[in-house]
């Protein structure tokens, strides 16, 4: 079996152990010596596997007397980069991304209304304040809108939800840029709705927050669709 193939086998086995929960963040992988003995190969042969795992964000390689390869906590940014690649390769459209947001961001309104802390609410208002200042200065970066929606998801205090939404940061930003193609001021009216949404969350008013979010996302969806039609997509 080739060196590359043996490395793939080791990588696949480590991935499986992580998925099964038999390896968790902080656990140390077997040393190169142990891997050599297990697979009956030289250190040169097994050395590539930890490097591949590190590149994929699954392990962290530490040097020193207590060094080695250690399982890391999952990185939403790495997940996000993978999703962006998949979206690009699969030619998933901005319309589809926006439809997914409609389903997901509306679905978590009850969680956010019930669980948002004073710190969450203050953070959301702070982003609204930054957005107002940007508009007053004559420019509204869509990054602020993406930041607001990511922070909104975190206010639901569900790690799976937070990680998923953070991983969609770049696709979300691309869909907003698509919407701006047909409406150069897209996002500015949304700032008012962001603030109104925080007001509703503060009141724990699920019905009002849901309606505001639906209106907010529907406008983006319509502008994205208009942009596609204008481009003949």
CSV table of C-alpha atoms in Angstrom, one decimal:
chain,number,residue,atom,x,y,z
A,1,UNK,CA,0.0,0.0,0.0
A,2,UNK,CA,1.4,3.5,-0.9
A,3,UNK,CA,2.3,6.1,1.7
A,4,UNK,CA,-0.5,8.3,0.5
A,5,UNK,CA,-3.1,5.5,0.9
A,6,UNK,CA,-1.9,4.6,4.4
A,7,UNK,CA,-2.2,8.2,5.4
A,8,UNK,CA,-5.8,8.3,4.1
A,9,UNK,CA,-6.6,5.2,6.1
A,10,UNK,CA,-5.3,6.8,9.3
A,11,UNK,CA,-7.2,10.0,8.6
A,12,UNK,CA,-10.4,8.1,7.9
A,13,UNK,CA,-10.0,6.2,11.2
A,14,UNK,CA,-9.5,9.3,13.2
A,15,UNK,CA,-12.5,11.0,11.6
A,16,UNK,CA,-14.6,8.0,12.4
A,17,UNK,CA,-13.5,8.0,16.1
A,18,UNK,CA,-14.4,11.7,16.3
A,19,UNK,CA,-17.8,11.2,14.8
A,20,UNK,CA,-18.5,8.3,17.2
A,21,UNK,CA,-17.5,10.4,20.1
A,22,UNK,CA,-14.6,8.1,21.0
A,23,UNK,CA,-12.2,11.0,20.5
A,24,UNK,CA,-13.2,14.5,21.8
A,25,UNK,CA,-11.6,17.9,21.9
A,26,UNK,CA,-8.4,17.8,24.0
A,27,UNK,CA,-7.7,14.1,23.4
A,28,UNK,CA,-4.2,13.3,22.2
A,29,UNK,CA,-3.8,11.1,19.1
A,30,UNK,CA,-1.5,8.1,19.2
A,31,UNK,CA,2.1,9.1,18.7
A,32,UNK,CA,3.9,8.5,15.4
A,33,UNK,CA,5.7,5.5,17.1
A,34,UNK,CA,2.3,4.0,18.2
A,35,UNK,CA,0.9,4.5,14.7
A,36,UNK,CA,4.0,2.9,13.2
A,37,UNK,CA,3.5,-0.2,15.4
A,38,UNK,CA,-0.2,-0.3,14.7
A,39,UNK,CA,0.2,-0.2,10.9
A,40,UNK,CA,3.6,-1.8,10.6
A,41,UNK,CA,5.1,1.0,8.6
A,42,UNK,CA,7.9,3.7,9.1
A,43,UNK,CA,7.5,7.1,10.7
A,44,UNK,CA,7.9,8.7,7.3
A,45,UNK,CA,4.9,6.9,6.1
A,46,UNK,CA,2.5,7.9,8.9
A,47,UNK,CA,3.8,11.5,9.3
A,48,UNK,CA,1.5,12.9,6.7
A,49,UNK,CA,-1.7,11.9,8.4
A,50,UNK,CA,-1.5,14.4,11.3
A,51,UNK,CA,-0.7,17.2,8.8
A,52,UNK,CA,-3.8,16.4,6.8
A,53,UNK,CA,-5.9,16.3,10.0
A,54,UNK,CA,-4.4,19.7,11.1
A,55,UNK,CA,-5.1,21.3,7.7
A,56,UNK,CA,-8.8,20.1,8.0
A,57,UNK,CA,-9.0,21.7,11.4
A,58,UNK,CA,-9.5,18.4,13.3
A,59,UNK,CA,-6.3,18.4,15.3
A,60,UNK,CA,-3.7,20.9,16.6
A,61,UNK,CA,-0.1,19.9,16.5
A,62,UNK,CA,1.9,21.0,19.6
A,63,UNK,CA,5.6,20.9,19.9
A,64,UNK,CA,7.7,20.2,23.0
A,65,UNK,CA,8.0,17.5,25.6
A,66,UNK,CA,4.2,17.3,26.0
A,67,UNK,CA,3.6,17.9,22.3
A,68,UNK,CA,1.7,15.8,19.8
A,69,UNK,CA,-1.5,15.9,17.8
A,70,UNK,CA,-4.6,16.9,19.9
A,71,UNK,CA,-8.2,16.9,18.8
A,72,UNK,CA,-9.5,20.5,18.5
A,73,UNK,CA,-12.9,22.0,19.1
A,74,UNK,CA,-14.9,22.3,15.8
A,75,UNK,CA,-14.3,25.6,13.9
A,76,UNK,CA,-17.4,27.2,12.4
A,77,UNK,CA,-15.2,29.3,10.1
A,78,UNK,CA,-13.7,26.1,8.6
A,79,UNK,CA,-17.2,24.7,8.2
A,80,UNK,CA,-18.2,27.9,6.6
A,81,UNK,CA,-15.3,27.7,4.1
A,82,UNK,CA,-16.4,24.2,3.2
A,83,UNK,CA,-20.0,25.3,2.7
A,84,UNK,CA,-18.9,28.2,0.5
A,85,UNK,CA,-16.9,25.7,-1.6
A,86,UNK,CA,-19.9,23.4,-1.9
A,87,UNK,CA,-22.2,26.3,-2.9
A,88,UNK,CA,-19.8,27.4,-5.5
A,89,UNK,CA,-19.3,23.9,-6.9
A,90,UNK,CA,-23.0,23.1,-6.8
A,91,UNK,CA,-23.9,26.4,-8.4
A,92,UNK,CA,-26.4,27.1,-5.5
A,93,UNK,CA,-28.0,30.4,-6.2
A,94,UNK,CA,-28.5,33.4,-4.0
A,95,UNK,CA,-32.2,32.8,-4.2
A,96,UNK,CA,-31.7,29.3,-2.7
A,97,UNK,CA,-29.5,30.7,0.1
A,98,UNK,CA,-32.2,33.3,0.9
A,99,UNK,CA,-35.0,30.7,0.9
A,100,UNK,CA,-32.9,28.7,3.4
A,101,UNK,CA,-32.6,31.8,5.6
A,102,UNK,CA,-36.4,32.2,5.5
A,103,UNK,CA,-36.8,28.7,6.9
A,104,UNK,CA,-34.0,28.9,9.4
A,105,UNK,CA,-34.1,32.4,10.8
A,106,UNK,CA,-37.9,32.4,11.2
A,107,UNK,CA,-37.7,29.1,12.9
A,108,UNK,CA,-35.3,30.2,15.6
A,109,UNK,CA,-37.4,33.4,16.6
A,110,UNK,CA,-38.9,31.6,19.6
A,111,UNK,CA,-35.5,30.5,20.9
A,112,UNK,CA,-34.1,34.0,20.6
A,113,UNK,CA,-37.1,35.6,22.2
A,114,UNK,CA,-37.1,33.2,25.1
A,115,UNK,CA,-33.3,32.9,25.7
A,116,UNK,CA,-31.7,36.3,24.7
A,117,UNK,CA,-29.8,37.7,27.6
A,118,UNK,CA,-29.2,41.4,28.4
A,119,UNK,CA,-25.8,41.0,26.9
A,120,UNK,CA,-27.2,39.6,23.7
A,121,UNK,CA,-29.7,42.5,23.4
A,122,UNK,CA,-27.1,45.1,24.1
A,123,UNK,CA,-24.8,43.5,21.4
A,124,UNK,CA,-27.6,43.6,18.9
A,125,UNK,CA,-28.4,47.2,19.7
A,126,UNK,CA,-24.7,48.1,19.3
A,127,UNK,CA,-24.7,46.7,15.8
A,128,UNK,CA,-27.8,48.8,15.0
A,129,UNK,CA,-26.0,51.9,16.4
A,130,UNK,CA,-22.9,51.1,14.2
A,131,UNK,CA,-25.3,50.7,11.2
A,132,UNK,CA,-27.0,54.0,11.8
A,133,UNK,CA,-23.6,55.7,12.1
A,134,UNK,CA,-22.5,54.1,8.8
A,135,UNK,CA,-25.7,55.3,7.0
A,136,UNK,CA,-25.2,58.8,8.4
A,137,UNK,CA,-21.7,58.8,7.0
A,138,UNK,CA,-23.1,57.9,3.6
A,139,UNK,CA,-22.2,54.2,3.4
A,140,UNK,CA,-23.7,51.1,4.8
A,141,UNK,CA,-21.4,48.0,4.5
A,142,UNK,CA,-23.5,44.8,4.2
A,143,UNK,CA,-21.0,43.1,6.5
A,144,UNK,CA,-22.9,44.9,9.3
A,145,UNK,CA,-26.1,43.2,8.2
A,146,UNK,CA,-24.4,39.8,8.1
A,147,UNK,CA,-22.9,40.5,11.6
A,148,UNK,CA,-26.4,41.3,13.0
A,149,UNK,CA,-27.9,38.1,11.7
A,150,UNK,CA,-25.1,36.0,13.0
A,151,UNK,CA,-25.3,37.7,16.4
A,152,UNK,CA,-29.1,37.2,16.4
A,153,UNK,CA,-28.6,33.4,15.9
A,154,UNK,CA,-26.1,33.3,18.8
A,155,UNK,CA,-28.8,34.8,21.1
A,156,UNK,CA,-30.7,31.6,20.8
A,157,UNK,CA,-28.0,29.9,22.9
A,158,UNK,CA,-28.0,26.7,20.9
A,159,UNK,CA,-24.5,25.8,19.7
A,160,UNK,CA,-25.7,23.8,16.7
A,161,UNK,CA,-27.8,26.8,15.6
A,162,UNK,CA,-24.9,29.2,16.2
A,163,UNK,CA,-22.4,27.1,14.3
A,164,UNK,CA,-24.7,26.6,11.3
A,165,UNK,CA,-25.5,30.3,10.9
A,166,UNK,CA,-21.9,31.3,11.4
A,167,UNK,CA,-20.9,28.9,8.7
A,168,UNK,CA,-23.3,30.5,6.3
A,169,UNK,CA,-21.8,34.0,6.9
A,170,UNK,CA,-20.1,34.3,3.5
A,171,UNK,CA,-23.1,32.9,1.5
A,172,UNK,CA,-25.4,35.2,3.4
A,173,UNK,CA,-23.1,38.2,2.5
A,174,UNK,CA,-23.1,37.2,-1.2
A,175,UNK,CA,-26.9,37.0,-1.3
A,176,UNK,CA,-27.1,40.5,0.2
A,177,UNK,CA,-24.7,41.8,-2.4
A,178,UNK,CA,-26.9,40.2,-5.1
A,179,UNK,CA,-29.9,42.0,-3.7
A,180,UNK,CA,-28.0,45.3,-3.8
A,181,UNK,CA,-27.5,44.9,-7.5
A,182,UNK,CA,-31.2,45.9,-8.1
A,183,UNK,CA,-31.5,48.2,-5.1
A,184,UNK,CA,-28.3,50.2,-4.3
A,185,UNK,CA,-29.7,51.2,-0.9
A,186,UNK,CA,-30.5,47.6,0.0
A,187,UNK,CA,-29.8,47.1,3.7
A,188,UNK,CA,-30.5,50.6,4.9
A,189,UNK,CA,-34.2,50.1,5.5
A,190,UNK,CA,-33.3,46.8,7.0
A,191,UNK,CA,-31.4,48.6,9.8
A,192,UNK,CA,-34.7,50.0,11.0
A,193,UNK,CA,-36.2,46.5,11.0
A,194,UNK,CA,-33.2,45.2,12.9
A,195,UNK,CA,-33.8,47.7,15.7
A,196,UNK,CA,-37.5,46.9,15.7
A,197,UNK,CA,-36.7,43.2,15.9
A,198,UNK,CA,-34.4,43.8,18.9
A,199,UNK,CA,-37.3,45.8,20.5
A,200,UNK,CA,-39.6,42.8,20.0
A,201,UNK,CA,-37.0,40.4,21.4
A,202,UNK,CA,-36.6,42.6,24.4
A,203,UNK,CA,-40.4,42.4,25.0
A,204,UNK,CA,-40.3,38.6,24.4
A,205,UNK,CA,-42.9,39.1,21.8
A,206,UNK,CA,-42.6,36.1,19.5
A,207,UNK,CA,-45.5,37.0,17.2
A,208,UNK,CA,-44.2,40.5,16.5
A,209,UNK,CA,-40.6,39.3,16.0
A,210,UNK,CA,-41.8,36.6,13.6
A,211,UNK,CA,-43.8,39.0,11.5
A,212,UNK,CA,-40.9,41.6,11.4
A,213,UNK,CA,-38.4,38.9,10.4
A,214,UNK,CA,-40.7,37.5,7.7
A,215,UNK,CA,-41.1,41.0,6.2
A,216,UNK,CA,-37.4,41.6,6.5
A,217,UNK,CA,-36.3,38.4,4.8
A,218,UNK,CA,-39.1,38.5,2.2
A,219,UNK,CA,-37.9,41.9,0.8
A,220,UNK,CA,-34.3,40.4,0.5
A,221,UNK,CA,-35.7,37.4,-1.3
A,222,UNK,CA,-37.6,39.5,-3.8
A,223,UNK,CA,-34.6,41.7,-4.6
A,224,UNK,CA,-32.4,38.7,-5.1
A,225,UNK,CA,-35.0,37.2,-7.4
A,226,UNK,CA,-35.3,40.5,-9.3
A,227,UNK,CA,-31.5,40.5,-9.7
A,228,UNK,CA,-31.6,37.0,-11.2
A,229,UNK,CA,-34.4,38.0,-13.6
A,230,UNK,CA,-32.5,41.1,-14.7
A,231,UNK,CA,-29.4,38.9,-15.4
A,232,UNK,CA,-31.5,36.5,-17.3
A,233,UNK,CA,-30.9,33.7,-14.8
